[in-house]
Tab-separated table of C-alpha atoms in Angstrom:
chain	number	residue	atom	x	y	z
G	1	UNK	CA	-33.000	-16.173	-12.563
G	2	UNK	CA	-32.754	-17.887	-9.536
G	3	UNK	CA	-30.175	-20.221	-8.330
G	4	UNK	CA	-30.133	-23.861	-6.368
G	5	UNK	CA	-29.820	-22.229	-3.248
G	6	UNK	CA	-32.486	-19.780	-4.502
G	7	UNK	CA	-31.029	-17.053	-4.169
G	8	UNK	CA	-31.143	-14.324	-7.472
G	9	UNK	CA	-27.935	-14.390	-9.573
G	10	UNK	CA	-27.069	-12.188	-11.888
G	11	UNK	CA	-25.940	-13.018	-15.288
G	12	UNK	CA	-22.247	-12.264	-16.016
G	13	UNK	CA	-22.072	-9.339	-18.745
G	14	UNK	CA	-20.282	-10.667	-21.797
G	15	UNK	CA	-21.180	-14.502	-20.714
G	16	UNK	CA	-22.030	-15.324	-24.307
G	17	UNK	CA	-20.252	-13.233	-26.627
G	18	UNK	CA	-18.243	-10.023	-26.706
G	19	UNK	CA	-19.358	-6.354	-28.585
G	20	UNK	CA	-16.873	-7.179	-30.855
G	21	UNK	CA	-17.619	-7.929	-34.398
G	22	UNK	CA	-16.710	-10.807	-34.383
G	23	UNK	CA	-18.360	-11.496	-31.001
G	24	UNK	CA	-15.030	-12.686	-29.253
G	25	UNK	CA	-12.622	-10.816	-26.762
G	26	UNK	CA	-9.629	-9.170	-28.494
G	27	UNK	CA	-6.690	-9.563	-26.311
G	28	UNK	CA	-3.724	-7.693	-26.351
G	29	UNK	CA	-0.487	-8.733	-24.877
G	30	UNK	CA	1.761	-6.171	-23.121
G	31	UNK	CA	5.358	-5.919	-21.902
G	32	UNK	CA	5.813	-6.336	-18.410
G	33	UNK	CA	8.007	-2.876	-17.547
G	34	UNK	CA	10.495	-1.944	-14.698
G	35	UNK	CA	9.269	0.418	-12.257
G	36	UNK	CA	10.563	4.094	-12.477
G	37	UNK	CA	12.619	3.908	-9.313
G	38	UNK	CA	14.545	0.575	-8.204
G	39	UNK	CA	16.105	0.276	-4.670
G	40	UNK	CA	19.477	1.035	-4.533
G	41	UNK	CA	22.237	1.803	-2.094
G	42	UNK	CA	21.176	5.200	-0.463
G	43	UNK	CA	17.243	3.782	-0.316
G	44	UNK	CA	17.706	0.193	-0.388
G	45	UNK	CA	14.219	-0.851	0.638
G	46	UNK	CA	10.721	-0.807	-1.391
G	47	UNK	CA	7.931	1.752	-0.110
G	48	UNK	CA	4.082	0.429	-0.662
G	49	UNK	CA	0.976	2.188	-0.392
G	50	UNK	CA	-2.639	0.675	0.283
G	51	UNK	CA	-5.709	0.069	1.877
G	52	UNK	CA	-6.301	-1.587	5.468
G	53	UNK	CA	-9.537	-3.864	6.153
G	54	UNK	CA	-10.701	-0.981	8.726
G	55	UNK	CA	-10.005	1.829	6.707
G	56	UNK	CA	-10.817	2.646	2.959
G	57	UNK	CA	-9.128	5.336	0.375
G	58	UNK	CA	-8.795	8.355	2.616
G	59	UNK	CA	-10.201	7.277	5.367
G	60	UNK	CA	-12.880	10.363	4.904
G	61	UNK	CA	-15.809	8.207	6.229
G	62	UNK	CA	-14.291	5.379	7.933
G	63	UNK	CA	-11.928	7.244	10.001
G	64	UNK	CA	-15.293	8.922	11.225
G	65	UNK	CA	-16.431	5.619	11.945
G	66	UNK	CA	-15.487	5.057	16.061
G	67	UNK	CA	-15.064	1.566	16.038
G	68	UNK	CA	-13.299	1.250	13.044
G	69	UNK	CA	-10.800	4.327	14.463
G	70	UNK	CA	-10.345	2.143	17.604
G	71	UNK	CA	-9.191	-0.659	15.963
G	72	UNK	CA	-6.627	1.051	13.696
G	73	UNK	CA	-6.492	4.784	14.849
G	74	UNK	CA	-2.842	5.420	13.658
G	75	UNK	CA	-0.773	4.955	11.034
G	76	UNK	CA	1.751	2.369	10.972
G	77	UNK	CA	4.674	1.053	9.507
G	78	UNK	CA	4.452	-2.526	8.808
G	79	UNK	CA	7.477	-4.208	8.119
G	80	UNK	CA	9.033	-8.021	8.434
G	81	UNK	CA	10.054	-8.982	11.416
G	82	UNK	CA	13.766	-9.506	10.542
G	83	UNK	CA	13.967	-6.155	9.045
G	84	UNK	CA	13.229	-4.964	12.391
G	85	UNK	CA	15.640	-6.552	14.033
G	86	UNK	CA	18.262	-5.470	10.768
G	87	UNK	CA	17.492	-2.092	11.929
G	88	UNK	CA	17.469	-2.575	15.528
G	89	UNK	CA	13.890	-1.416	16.239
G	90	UNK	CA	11.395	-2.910	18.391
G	91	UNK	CA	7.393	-2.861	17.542
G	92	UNK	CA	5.823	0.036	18.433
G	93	UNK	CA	8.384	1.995	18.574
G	94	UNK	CA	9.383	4.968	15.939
G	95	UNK	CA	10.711	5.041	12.528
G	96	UNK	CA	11.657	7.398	9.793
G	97	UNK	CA	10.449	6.406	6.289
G	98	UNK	CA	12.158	8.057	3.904
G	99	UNK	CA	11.933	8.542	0.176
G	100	UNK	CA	13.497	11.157	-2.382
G	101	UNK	CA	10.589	13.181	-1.979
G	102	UNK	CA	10.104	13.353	1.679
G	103	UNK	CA	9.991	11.367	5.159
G	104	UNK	CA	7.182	10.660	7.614
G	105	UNK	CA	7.917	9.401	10.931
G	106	UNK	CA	5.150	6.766	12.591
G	107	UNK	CA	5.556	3.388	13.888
G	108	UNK	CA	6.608	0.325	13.712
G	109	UNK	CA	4.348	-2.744	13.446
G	110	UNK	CA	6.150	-6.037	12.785
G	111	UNK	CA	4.216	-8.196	10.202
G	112	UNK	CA	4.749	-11.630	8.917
G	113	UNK	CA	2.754	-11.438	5.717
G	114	UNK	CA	5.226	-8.336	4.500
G	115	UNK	CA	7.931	-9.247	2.816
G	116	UNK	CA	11.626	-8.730	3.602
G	117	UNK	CA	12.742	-5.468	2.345
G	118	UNK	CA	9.604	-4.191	1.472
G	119	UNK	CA	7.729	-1.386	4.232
G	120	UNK	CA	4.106	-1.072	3.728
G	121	UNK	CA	2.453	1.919	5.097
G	122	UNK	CA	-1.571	3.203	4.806
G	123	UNK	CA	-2.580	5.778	2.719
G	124	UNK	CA	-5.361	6.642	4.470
G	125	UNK	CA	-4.476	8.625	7.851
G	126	UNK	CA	-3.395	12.553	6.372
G	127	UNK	CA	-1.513	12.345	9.534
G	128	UNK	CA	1.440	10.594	7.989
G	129	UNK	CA	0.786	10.961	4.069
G	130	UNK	CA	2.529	7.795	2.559
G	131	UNK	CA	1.520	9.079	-0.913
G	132	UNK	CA	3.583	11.929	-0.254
G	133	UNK	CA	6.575	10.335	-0.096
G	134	UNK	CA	5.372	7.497	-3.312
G	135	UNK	CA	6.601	8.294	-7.325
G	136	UNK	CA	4.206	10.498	-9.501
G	137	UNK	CA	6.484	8.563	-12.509
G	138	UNK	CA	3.200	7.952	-14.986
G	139	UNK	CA	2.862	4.250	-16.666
G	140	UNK	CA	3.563	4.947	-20.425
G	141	UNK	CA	0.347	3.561	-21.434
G	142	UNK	CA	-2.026	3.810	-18.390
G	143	UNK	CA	-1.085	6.886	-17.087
G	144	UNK	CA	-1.643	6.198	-13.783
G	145	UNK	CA	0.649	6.769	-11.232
G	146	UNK	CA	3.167	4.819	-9.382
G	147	UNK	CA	1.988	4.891	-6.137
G	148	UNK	CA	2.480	1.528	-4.916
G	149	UNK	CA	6.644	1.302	-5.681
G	150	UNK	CA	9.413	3.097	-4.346
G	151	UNK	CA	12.724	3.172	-3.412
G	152	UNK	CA	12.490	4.079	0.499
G	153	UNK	CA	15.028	3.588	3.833
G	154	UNK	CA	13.856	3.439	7.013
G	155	UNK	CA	15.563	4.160	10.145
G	156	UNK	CA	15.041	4.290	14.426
G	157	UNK	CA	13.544	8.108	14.905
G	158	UNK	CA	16.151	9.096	17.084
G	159	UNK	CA	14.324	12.266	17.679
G	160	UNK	CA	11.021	10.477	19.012
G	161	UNK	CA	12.473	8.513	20.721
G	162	UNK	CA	14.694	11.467	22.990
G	163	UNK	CA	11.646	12.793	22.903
G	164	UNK	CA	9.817	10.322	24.526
């Protein structure tokens, strides 16, 4: 079938009727349920996990990819500008990001489209494993895992930055 621009379109699956027998969706409403871990007073901030433009999942192809590596070759902290200057940290330089399950020290990137109180790090550089530090906690009904919510703190890396 071809469109007005005349191009070939594809027909959405399910565009007339659904294999139900009655031919129409069955939807199913679900609770909306707290995470596992909440911020608190000893990790106040949220930890998120995902994917960069440059980068995809583990980064096993496009890290290989030169141009792509140039443009994002390490990993990052990206956090709100006023929780950098809360913590008294400057872009680009070092920070600890901490969870109950383990830290990873990388820097800091200040970014406007993250919200206060929430660091997002990449999960794709093995260099500094943010899914190491996320909640294995298992949805109820899903059964997938909590990767992209945790409690987390983050902190100047005092020892980069003697080191340095």
């Amino acid at each position: 079938m071809k469109n007005t621009a005349g191009f070939i379109s594809i027909r959405a699956s399910f565009s007339s009727s659904f294999p139900t027998a009655s031919g129409r969706a069955k939807i199913v409403p679900a609770d909306l349920l707290p995470p596992d871990e909440l911020p608190d007073a000893e990790y106040p901030m949220i930890l998120t996990t995902g994917r960069l433009l440059e980068h995809w999942h583990t980064g096993a192809i496009t890290r290989r990819a030169e141009v792509l590596d140039r443009l994002e070759p390490e990993a990052v902290a990206h956090l709100a500008p006023r929780d950098l200057s809360r913590l008294g940290v400057r872009a680009g330089e070092m920070v600890m990001v901490e969870t109950r399950r383990g830290a990873i020290a990388l820097k800091a990137r200040a970014d406007r489209d993250v919200p206060e109180g929430v660091v997002f790090i990449p999960f794709c550089y093995a260099e500094a494993a943010a899914n190491l530090l996320t909640n294995a906690a298992l949805d109820p009904f899903g059964k997938i895992p909590e990767f992209k919510f945790c409690a987390a703190r983050v902190a100047r890396n005092e020892q980069a930055l003697a080191a340095s």
